[in-house]
Short mmCIF file of C-alpha atoms (C1' of nucleotides) in Angstrom, two decimals:
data_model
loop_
_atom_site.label_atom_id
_atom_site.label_comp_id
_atom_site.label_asym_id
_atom_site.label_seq_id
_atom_site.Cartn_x
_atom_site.Cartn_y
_atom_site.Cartn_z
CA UNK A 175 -8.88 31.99 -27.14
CA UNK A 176 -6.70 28.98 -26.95
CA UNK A 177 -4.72 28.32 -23.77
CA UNK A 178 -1.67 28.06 -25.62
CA UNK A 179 -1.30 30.76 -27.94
CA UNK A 180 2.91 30.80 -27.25
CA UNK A 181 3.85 27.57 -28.27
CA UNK A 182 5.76 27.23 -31.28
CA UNK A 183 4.16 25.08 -33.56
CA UNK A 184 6.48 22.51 -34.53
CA UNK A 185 6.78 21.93 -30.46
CA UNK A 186 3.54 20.75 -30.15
CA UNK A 187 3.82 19.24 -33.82
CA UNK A 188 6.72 17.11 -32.60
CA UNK A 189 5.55 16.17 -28.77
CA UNK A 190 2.37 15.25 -30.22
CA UNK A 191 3.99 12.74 -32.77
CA UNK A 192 6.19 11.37 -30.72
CA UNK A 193 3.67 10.45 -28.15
CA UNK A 194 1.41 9.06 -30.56
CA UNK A 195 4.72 6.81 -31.62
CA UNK A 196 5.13 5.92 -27.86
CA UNK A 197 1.53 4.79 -27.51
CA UNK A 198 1.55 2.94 -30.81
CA UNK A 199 4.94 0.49 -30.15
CA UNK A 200 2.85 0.00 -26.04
CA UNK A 201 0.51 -1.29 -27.72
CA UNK A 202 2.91 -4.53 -28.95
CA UNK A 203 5.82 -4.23 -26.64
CA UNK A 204 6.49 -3.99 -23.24
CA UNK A 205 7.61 -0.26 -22.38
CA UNK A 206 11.05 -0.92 -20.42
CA UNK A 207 12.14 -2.68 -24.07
CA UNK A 208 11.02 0.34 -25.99
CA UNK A 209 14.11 2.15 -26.95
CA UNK A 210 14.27 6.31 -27.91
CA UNK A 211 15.57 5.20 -31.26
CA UNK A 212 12.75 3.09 -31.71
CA UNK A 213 10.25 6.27 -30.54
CA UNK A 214 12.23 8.49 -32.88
CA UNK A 215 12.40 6.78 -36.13
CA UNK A 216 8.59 5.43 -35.86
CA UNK A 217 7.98 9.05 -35.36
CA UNK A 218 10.99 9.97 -38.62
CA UNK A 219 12.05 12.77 -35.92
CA UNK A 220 15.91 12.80 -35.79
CA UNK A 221 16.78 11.47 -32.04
CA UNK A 222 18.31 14.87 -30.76
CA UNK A 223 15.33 16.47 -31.35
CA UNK A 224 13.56 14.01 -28.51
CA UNK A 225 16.20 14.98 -26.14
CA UNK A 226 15.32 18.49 -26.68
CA UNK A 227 12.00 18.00 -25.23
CA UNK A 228 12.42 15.04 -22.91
CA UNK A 229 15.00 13.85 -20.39
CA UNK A 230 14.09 10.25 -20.81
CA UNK A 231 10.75 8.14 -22.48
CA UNK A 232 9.11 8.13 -18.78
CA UNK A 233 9.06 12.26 -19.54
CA UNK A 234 7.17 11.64 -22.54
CA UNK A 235 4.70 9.45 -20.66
CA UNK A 236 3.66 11.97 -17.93
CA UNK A 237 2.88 14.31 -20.86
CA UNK A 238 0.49 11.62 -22.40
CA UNK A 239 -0.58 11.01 -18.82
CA UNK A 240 -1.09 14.95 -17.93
CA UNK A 241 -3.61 14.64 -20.76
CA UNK A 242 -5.64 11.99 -19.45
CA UNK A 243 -5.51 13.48 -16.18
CA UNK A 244 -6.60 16.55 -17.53
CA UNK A 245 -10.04 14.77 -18.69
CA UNK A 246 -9.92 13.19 -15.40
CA UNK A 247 -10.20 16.54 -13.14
CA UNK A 248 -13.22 18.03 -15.96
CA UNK A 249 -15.20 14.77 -15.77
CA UNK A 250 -15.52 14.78 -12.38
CA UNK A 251 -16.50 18.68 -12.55
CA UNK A 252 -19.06 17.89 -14.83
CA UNK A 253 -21.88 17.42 -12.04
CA UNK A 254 -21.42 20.34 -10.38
CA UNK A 255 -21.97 22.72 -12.82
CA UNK A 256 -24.84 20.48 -14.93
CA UNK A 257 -26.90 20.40 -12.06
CA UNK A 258 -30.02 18.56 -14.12
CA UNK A 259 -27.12 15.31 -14.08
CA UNK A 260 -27.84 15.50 -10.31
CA UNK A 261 -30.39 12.23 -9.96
CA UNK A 262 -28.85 10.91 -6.84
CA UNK A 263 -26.53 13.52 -4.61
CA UNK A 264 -23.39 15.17 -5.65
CA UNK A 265 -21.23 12.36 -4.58
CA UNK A 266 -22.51 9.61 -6.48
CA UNK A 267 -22.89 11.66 -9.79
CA UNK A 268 -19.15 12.41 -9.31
CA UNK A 269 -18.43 8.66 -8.63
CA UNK A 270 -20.20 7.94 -12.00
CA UNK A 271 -17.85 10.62 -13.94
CA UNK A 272 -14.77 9.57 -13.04
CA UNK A 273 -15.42 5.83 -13.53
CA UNK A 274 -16.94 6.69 -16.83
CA UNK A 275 -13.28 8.61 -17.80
CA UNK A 276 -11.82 5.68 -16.80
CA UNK A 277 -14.20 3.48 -19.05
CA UNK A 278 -13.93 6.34 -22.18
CA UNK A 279 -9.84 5.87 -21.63
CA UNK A 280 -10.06 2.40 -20.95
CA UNK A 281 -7.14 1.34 -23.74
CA UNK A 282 -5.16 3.49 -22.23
CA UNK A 283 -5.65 2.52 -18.77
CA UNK A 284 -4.80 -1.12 -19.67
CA UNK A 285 -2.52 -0.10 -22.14
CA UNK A 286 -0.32 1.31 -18.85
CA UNK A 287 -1.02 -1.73 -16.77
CA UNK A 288 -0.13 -4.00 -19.47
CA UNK A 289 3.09 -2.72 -20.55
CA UNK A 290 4.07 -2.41 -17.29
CA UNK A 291 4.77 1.48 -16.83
CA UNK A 292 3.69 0.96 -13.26
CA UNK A 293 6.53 -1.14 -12.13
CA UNK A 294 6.55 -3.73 -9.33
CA UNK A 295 6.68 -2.38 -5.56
CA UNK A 296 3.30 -1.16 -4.89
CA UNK A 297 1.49 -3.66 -7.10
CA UNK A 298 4.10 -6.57 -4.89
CA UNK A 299 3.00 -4.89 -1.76
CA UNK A 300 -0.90 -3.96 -1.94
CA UNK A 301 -1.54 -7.86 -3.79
CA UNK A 302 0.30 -9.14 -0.60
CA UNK A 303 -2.12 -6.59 1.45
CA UNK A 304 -5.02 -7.71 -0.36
CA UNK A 305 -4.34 -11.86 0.96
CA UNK A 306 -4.57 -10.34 4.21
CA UNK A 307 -8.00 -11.04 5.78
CA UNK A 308 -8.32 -7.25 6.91
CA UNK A 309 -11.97 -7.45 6.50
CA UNK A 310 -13.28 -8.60 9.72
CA UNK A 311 -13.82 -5.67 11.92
CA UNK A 312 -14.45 -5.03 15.49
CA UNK A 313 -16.84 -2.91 17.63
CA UNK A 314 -14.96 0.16 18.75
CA UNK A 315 -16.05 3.83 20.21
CA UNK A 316 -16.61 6.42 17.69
CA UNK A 317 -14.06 9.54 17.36
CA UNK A 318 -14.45 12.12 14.97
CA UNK A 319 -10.24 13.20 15.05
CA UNK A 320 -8.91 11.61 11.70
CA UNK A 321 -5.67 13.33 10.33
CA UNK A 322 -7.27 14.78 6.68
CA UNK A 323 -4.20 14.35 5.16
CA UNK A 324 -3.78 10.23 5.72
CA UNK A 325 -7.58 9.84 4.92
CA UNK A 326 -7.29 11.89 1.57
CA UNK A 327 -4.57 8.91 0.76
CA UNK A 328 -6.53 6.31 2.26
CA UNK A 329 -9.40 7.35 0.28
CA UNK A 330 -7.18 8.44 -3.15
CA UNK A 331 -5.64 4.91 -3.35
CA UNK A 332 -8.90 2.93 -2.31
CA UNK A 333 -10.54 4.30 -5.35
CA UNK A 334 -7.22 3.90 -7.31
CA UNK A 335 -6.72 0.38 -5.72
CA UNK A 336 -10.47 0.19 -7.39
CA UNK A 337 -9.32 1.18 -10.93
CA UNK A 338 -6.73 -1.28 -11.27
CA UNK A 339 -9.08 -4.29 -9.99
CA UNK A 340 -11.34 -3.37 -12.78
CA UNK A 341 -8.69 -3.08 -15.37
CA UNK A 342 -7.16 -6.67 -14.36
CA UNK A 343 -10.20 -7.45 -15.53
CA UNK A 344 -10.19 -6.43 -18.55
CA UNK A 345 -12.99 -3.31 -18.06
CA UNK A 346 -16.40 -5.53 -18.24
CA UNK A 347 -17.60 -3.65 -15.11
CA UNK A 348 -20.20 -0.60 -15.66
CA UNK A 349 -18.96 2.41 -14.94
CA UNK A 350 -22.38 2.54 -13.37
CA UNK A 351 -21.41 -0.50 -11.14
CA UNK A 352 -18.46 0.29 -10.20
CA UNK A 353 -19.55 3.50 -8.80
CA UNK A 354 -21.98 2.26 -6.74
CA UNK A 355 -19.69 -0.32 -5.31
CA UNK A 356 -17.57 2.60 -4.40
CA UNK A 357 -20.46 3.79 -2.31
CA UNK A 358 -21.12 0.92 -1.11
CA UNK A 359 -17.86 0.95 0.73
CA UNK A 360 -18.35 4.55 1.77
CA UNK A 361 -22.12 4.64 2.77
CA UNK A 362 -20.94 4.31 6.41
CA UNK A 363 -18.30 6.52 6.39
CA UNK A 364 -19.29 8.92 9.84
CA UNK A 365 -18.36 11.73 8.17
CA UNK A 366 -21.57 13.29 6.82
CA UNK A 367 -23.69 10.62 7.47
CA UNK A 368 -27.00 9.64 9.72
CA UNK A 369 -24.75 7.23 11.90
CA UNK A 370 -22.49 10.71 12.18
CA UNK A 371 -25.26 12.73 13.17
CA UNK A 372 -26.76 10.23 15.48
CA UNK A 373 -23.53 9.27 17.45
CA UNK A 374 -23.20 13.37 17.43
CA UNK A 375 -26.48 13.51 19.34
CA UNK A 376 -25.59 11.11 21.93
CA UNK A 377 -23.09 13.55 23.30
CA UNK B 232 16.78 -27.54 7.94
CA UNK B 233 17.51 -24.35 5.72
CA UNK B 234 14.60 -23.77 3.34
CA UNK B 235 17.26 -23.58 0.41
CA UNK B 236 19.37 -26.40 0.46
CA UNK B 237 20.01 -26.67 -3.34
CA UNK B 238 21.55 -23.22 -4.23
CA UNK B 239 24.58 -22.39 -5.10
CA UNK B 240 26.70 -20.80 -2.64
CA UNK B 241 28.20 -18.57 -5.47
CA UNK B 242 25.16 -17.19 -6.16
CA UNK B 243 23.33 -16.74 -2.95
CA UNK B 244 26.79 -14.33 -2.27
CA UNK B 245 26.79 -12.91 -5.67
CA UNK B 246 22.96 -11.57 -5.32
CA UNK B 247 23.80 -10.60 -1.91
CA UNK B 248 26.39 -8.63 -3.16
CA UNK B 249 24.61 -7.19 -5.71
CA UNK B 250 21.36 -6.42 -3.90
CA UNK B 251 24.11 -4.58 -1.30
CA UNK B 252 25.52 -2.50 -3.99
CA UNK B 253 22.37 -1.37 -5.58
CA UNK B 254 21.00 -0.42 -1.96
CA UNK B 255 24.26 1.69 -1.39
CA UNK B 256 24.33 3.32 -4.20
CA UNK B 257 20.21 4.39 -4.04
CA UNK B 258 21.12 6.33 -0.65
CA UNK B 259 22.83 8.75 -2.96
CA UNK B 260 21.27 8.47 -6.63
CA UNK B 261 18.30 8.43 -8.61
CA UNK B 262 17.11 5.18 -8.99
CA UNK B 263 16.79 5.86 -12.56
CA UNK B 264 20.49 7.22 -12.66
CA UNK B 265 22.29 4.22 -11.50
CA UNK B 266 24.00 1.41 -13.82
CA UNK B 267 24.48 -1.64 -14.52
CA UNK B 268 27.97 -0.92 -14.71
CA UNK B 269 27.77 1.28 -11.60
CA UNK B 270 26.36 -1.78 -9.34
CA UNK B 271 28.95 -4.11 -10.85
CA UNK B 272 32.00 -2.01 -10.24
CA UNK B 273 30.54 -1.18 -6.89
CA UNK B 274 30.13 -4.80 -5.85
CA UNK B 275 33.36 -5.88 -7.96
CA UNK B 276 31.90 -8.00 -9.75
CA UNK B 277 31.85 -8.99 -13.67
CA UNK B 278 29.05 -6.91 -15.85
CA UNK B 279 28.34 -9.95 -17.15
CA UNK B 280 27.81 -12.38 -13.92
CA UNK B 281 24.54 -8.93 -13.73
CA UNK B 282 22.88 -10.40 -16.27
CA UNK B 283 23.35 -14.14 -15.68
CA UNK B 284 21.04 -13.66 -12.46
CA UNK B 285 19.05 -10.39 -13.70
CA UNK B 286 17.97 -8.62 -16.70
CA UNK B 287 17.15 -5.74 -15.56
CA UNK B 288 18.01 -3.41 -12.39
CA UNK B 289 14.20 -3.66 -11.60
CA UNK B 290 14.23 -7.31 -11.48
CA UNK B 291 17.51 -7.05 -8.80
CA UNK B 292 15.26 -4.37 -6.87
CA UNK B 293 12.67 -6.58 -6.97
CA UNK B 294 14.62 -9.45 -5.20
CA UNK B 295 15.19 -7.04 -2.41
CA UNK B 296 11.88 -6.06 -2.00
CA UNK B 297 10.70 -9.68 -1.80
CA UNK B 298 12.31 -10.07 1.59
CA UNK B 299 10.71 -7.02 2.88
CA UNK B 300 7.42 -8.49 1.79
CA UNK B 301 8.32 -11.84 3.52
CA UNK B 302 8.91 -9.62 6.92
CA UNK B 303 5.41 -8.38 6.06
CA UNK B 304 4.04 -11.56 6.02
CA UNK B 305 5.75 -12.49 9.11
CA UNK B 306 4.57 -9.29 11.22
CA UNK B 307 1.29 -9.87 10.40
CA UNK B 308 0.85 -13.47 11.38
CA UNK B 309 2.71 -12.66 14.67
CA UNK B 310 -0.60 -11.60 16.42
CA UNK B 311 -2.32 -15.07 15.37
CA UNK B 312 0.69 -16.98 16.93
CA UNK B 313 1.07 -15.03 20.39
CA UNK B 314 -2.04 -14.29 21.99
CA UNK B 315 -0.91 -12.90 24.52
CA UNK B 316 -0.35 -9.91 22.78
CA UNK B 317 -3.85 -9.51 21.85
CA UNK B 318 -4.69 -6.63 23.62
CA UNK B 319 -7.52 -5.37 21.98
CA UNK B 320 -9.02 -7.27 18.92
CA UNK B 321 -7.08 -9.33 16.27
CA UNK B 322 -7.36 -6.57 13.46
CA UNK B 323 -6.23 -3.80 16.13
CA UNK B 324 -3.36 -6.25 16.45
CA UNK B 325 -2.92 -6.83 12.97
CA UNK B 326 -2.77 -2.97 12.08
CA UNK B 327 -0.30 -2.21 14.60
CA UNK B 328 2.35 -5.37 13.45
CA UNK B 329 2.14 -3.66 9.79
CA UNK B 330 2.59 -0.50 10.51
CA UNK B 331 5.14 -1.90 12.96
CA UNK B 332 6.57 -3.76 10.50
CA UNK B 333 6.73 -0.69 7.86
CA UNK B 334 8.57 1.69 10.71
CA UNK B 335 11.25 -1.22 11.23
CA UNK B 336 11.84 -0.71 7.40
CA UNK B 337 11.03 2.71 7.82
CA UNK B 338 14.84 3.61 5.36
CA UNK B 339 13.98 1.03 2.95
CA UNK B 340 10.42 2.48 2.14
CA UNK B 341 11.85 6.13 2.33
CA UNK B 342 14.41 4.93 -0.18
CA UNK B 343 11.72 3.55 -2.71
CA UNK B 344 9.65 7.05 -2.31
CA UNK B 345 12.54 9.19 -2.62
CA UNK B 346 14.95 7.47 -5.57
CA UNK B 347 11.41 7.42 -7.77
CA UNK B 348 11.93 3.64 -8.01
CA UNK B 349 8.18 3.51 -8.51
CA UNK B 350 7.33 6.51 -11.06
CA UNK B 351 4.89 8.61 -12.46
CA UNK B 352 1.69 7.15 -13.30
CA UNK B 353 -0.02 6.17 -10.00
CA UNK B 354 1.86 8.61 -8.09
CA UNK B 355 0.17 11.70 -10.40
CA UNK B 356 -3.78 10.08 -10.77
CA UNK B 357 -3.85 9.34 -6.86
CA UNK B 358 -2.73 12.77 -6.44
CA UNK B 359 -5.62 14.02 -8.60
CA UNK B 360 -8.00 12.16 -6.43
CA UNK B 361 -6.43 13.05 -3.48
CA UNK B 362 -7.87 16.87 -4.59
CA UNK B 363 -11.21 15.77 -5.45
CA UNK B 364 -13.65 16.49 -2.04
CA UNK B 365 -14.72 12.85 -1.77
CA UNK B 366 -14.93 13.00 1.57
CA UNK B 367 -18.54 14.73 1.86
CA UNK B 368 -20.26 11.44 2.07
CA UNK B 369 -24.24 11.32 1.79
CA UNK B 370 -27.09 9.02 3.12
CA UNK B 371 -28.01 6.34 1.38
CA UNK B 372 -29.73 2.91 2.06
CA UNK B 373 -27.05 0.02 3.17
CA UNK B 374 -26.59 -2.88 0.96
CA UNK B 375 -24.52 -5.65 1.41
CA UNK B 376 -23.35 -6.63 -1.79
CA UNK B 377 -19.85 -5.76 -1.93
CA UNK B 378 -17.35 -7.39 -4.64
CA UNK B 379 -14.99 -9.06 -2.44
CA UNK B 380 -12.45 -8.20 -5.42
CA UNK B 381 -13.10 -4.93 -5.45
CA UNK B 382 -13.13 -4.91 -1.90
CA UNK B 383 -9.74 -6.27 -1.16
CA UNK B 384 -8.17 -4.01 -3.96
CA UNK B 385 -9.83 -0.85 -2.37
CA UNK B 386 -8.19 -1.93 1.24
CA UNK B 387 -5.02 -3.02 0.10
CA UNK B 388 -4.07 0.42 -2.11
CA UNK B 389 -6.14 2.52 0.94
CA UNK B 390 -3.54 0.75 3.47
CA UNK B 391 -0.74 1.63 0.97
CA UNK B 392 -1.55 5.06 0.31
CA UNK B 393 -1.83 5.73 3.97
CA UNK B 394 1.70 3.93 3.91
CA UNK B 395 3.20 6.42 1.18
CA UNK B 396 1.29 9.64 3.21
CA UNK B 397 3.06 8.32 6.05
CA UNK B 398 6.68 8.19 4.17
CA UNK B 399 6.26 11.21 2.14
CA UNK B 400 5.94 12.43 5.61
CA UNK B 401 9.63 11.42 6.60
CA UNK B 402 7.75 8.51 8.98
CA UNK B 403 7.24 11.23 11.88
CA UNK B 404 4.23 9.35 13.26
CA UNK B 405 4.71 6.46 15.40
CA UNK B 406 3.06 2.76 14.33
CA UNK B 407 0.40 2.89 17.25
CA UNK B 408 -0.89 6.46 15.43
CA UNK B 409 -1.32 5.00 11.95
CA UNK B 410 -2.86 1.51 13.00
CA UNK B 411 -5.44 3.70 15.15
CA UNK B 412 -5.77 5.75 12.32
CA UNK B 413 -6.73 2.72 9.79
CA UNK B 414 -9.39 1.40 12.64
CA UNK B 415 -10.88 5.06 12.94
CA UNK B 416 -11.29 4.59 9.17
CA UNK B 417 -12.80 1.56 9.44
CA UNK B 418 -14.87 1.81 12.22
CA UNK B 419 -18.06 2.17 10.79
CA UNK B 420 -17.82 -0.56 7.86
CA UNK B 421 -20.90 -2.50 7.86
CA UNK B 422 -18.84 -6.00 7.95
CA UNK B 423 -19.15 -6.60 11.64
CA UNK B 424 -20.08 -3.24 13.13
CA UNK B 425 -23.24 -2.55 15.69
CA UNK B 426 -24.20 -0.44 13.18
CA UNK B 427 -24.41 -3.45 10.65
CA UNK B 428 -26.09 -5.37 13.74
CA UNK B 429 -28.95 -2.58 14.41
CA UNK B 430 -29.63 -2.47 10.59
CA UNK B 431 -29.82 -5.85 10.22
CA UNK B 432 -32.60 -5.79 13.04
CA UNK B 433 -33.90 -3.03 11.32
CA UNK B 434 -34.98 -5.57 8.64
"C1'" DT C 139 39.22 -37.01 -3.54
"C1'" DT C 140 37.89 -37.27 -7.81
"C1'" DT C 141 34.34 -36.05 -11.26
"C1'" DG C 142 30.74 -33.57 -13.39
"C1'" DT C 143 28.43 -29.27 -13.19
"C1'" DT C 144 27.95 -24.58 -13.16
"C1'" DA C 145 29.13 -19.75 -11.53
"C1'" DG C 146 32.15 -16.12 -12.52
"C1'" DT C 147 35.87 -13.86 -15.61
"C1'" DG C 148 37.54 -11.12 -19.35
"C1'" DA C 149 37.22 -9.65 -23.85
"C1'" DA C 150 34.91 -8.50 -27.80
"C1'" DC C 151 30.80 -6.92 -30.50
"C1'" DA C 152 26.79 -4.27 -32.31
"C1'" DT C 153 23.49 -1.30 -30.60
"C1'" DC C 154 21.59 2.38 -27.72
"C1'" DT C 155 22.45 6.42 -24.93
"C1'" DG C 156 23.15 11.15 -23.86
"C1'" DT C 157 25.44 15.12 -25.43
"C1'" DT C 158 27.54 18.40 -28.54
"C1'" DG C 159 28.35 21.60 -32.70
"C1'" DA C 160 27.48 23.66 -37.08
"C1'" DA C 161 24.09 23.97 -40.81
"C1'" DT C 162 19.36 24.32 -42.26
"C1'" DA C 163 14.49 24.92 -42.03
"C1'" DA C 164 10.44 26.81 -40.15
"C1'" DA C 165 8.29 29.44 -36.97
"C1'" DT C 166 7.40 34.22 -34.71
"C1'" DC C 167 7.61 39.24 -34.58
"C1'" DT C 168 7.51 44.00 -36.17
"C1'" DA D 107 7.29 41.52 -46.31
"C1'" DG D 108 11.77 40.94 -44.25
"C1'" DA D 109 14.46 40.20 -39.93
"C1'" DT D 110 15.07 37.48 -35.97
"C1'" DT D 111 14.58 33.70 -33.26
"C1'" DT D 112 14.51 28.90 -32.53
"C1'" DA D 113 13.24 24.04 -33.69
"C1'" DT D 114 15.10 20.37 -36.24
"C1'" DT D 115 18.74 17.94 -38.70
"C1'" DC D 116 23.01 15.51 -39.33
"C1'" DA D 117 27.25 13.79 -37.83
"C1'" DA D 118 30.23 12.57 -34.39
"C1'" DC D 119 31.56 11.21 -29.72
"C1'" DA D 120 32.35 8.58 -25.22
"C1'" DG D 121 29.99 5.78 -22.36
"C1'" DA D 122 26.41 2.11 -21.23
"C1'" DT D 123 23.84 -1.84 -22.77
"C1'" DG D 124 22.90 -6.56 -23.76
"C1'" DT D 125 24.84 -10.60 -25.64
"C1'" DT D 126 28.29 -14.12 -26.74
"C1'" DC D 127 32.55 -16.83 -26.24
"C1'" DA D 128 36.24 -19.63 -24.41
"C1'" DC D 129 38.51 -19.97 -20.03
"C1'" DT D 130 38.92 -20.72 -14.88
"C1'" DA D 131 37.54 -21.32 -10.51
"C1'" DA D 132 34.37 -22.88 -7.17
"C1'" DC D 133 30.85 -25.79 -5.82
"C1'" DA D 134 27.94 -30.35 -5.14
"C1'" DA D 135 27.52 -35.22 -5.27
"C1'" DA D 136 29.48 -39.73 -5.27
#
DNA sequence: TTTGTTAGTGAACATCTGTTGAATAAATCT
DNA sequence: AGATTTATTCAACAGATGTTCACTAACAAA
């Protein structure tokens, strides 16, 4: 039944402990000065026994990660197969689901951004992006030929870039809100919609 | 006339040197792998003259990136300055000096993606996103009440994650491509678009 | 050029790291 | 159930860390 039904018990015994001992000292020190002894003996787990799971503490936070992520990825499934969620289009109920993750992990969103896992080039970089008054467009032709791969980014960081605005803040957003301002800034994407279809006609 | 009159020649060379070192020495290594000791011995200097100026190898990297960030700065406020150069709009401009800007640093970005010097965390949930079919956009009314915050956060990590698409792809496509790419994106925002003009008529 | 200030040196220290080996305990398998 | 496999322990190791100290060398200001 299980997915797991191979791994030794005392594996998952000891990962699980040891995370929970990671998450425990974030939570009152910043994780660069958390040390594996420290991990190990809040966890009473003799220190060669981390190093027989982990190559370093950063290893033990992409398994606590991997969790979250996995909640991520079935949250934002959830529309599509409860179709009776479905009260505005498929989009929008996804929106919702993944900001509510976000909101039902919300310690340990802030608990990463506070103890400064995430370290400081792209937070330097996209705060000295965000001074820069890119906002004001200009008129320009239409054209449909946008490399997939460089808008899946775009679009993956925007909503991450999202995520970490509302947890500066401390989460006091709505899920609900921050959804729609999400689709706000994509209601006139061309892609799929009426501006699309009209600038399609005119062709 | 210099901007730093004040410091310390000693430790203007000393940084220098160090900032050298640790650059060297990420061309071949991990970021993750490389010492204290290793950056010391490297720049021959004493292990503990390090720590006099840093406390951590993060805080050294960090000194390096802040120049790159002031040549950010600088490339994008080149447009503003020389209008000559204003060939199509000022945010056309804009996009091409920091993309411009990016390619002339096009090794020391490569060298932050590839020695992991930023890790797991927003690397792995941006990836999950990047799965997730968000681009199938659907009609809805326009509104304009966008959270500048929010706004600014969602451009500056889109911008950056079409910066890291860009690197992960070994920096193949040329400024002009990228900076077209970010106005195709942008094209249809609302902000100062016709299509914001005929809706606002529309009213 | 002299004087006060401070950066850099070298050495020492306790602690943490990453790894190893043999012994023990707890799991899995038949 | 017993036999086999393997996770965990404990101790020990060389190397790296982070800090401190007195000493010297280089700098800035007058």
């Amino acid at each position: 039944m299980s997915s797991n039904q191979k791994i030794d018990k005392r594996i998952k015994r000891t990962k699980k402990a040891l995370q929970n001992a990671l998450i425990t000292l974030m939570q009152s020190h910043d994780f660069k000065a958390i040390t594996i002894t420290d991990i190990v003996e809040h966890a009473d787990y003799n220190r060669g026994t981390f190093y027989k799971h982990y190559k370093y503490k950063e290893e033990l936070l992409e398994d606590i990660i991997e969790e979250v992520i996995k909640d991520l990825v079935d949250s934002y499934r959830q529309p599509y197969q409860h179709t009776d969620s479905l009260t505005f289009n498929s989009l929008s109920a996804s929106a919702v689901k993944i900001f509510e993750h976000v909101y039902a992990h919300a310690n340990f969103y802030q608990l990463i951004i506070q103890s400064n896992a995430l370290p400081g080039f792209h937070k330097r970089i996209t705060n000295e992006l965000k001074k820069l008054p890119l906002q004001d467009l200009a008129e320009i032709e239409p054209s449909p030929d946008i490399d997939p791969e460089l808008h899946a980014s775009y679009q993956a960081y925007a909503i991450f870039g999202m995520i970490m605005e509302w947890g500066e803040g401390g989460f006091k957003l709505t899920p609900a809100y921050m959804a729609d301002q999400l689709l706000e800034m994509l209601k006139f994407s061309p892609v799929n919609s009426r501006f699309k279809i009209r600038s399609d006609l005119e062709k």
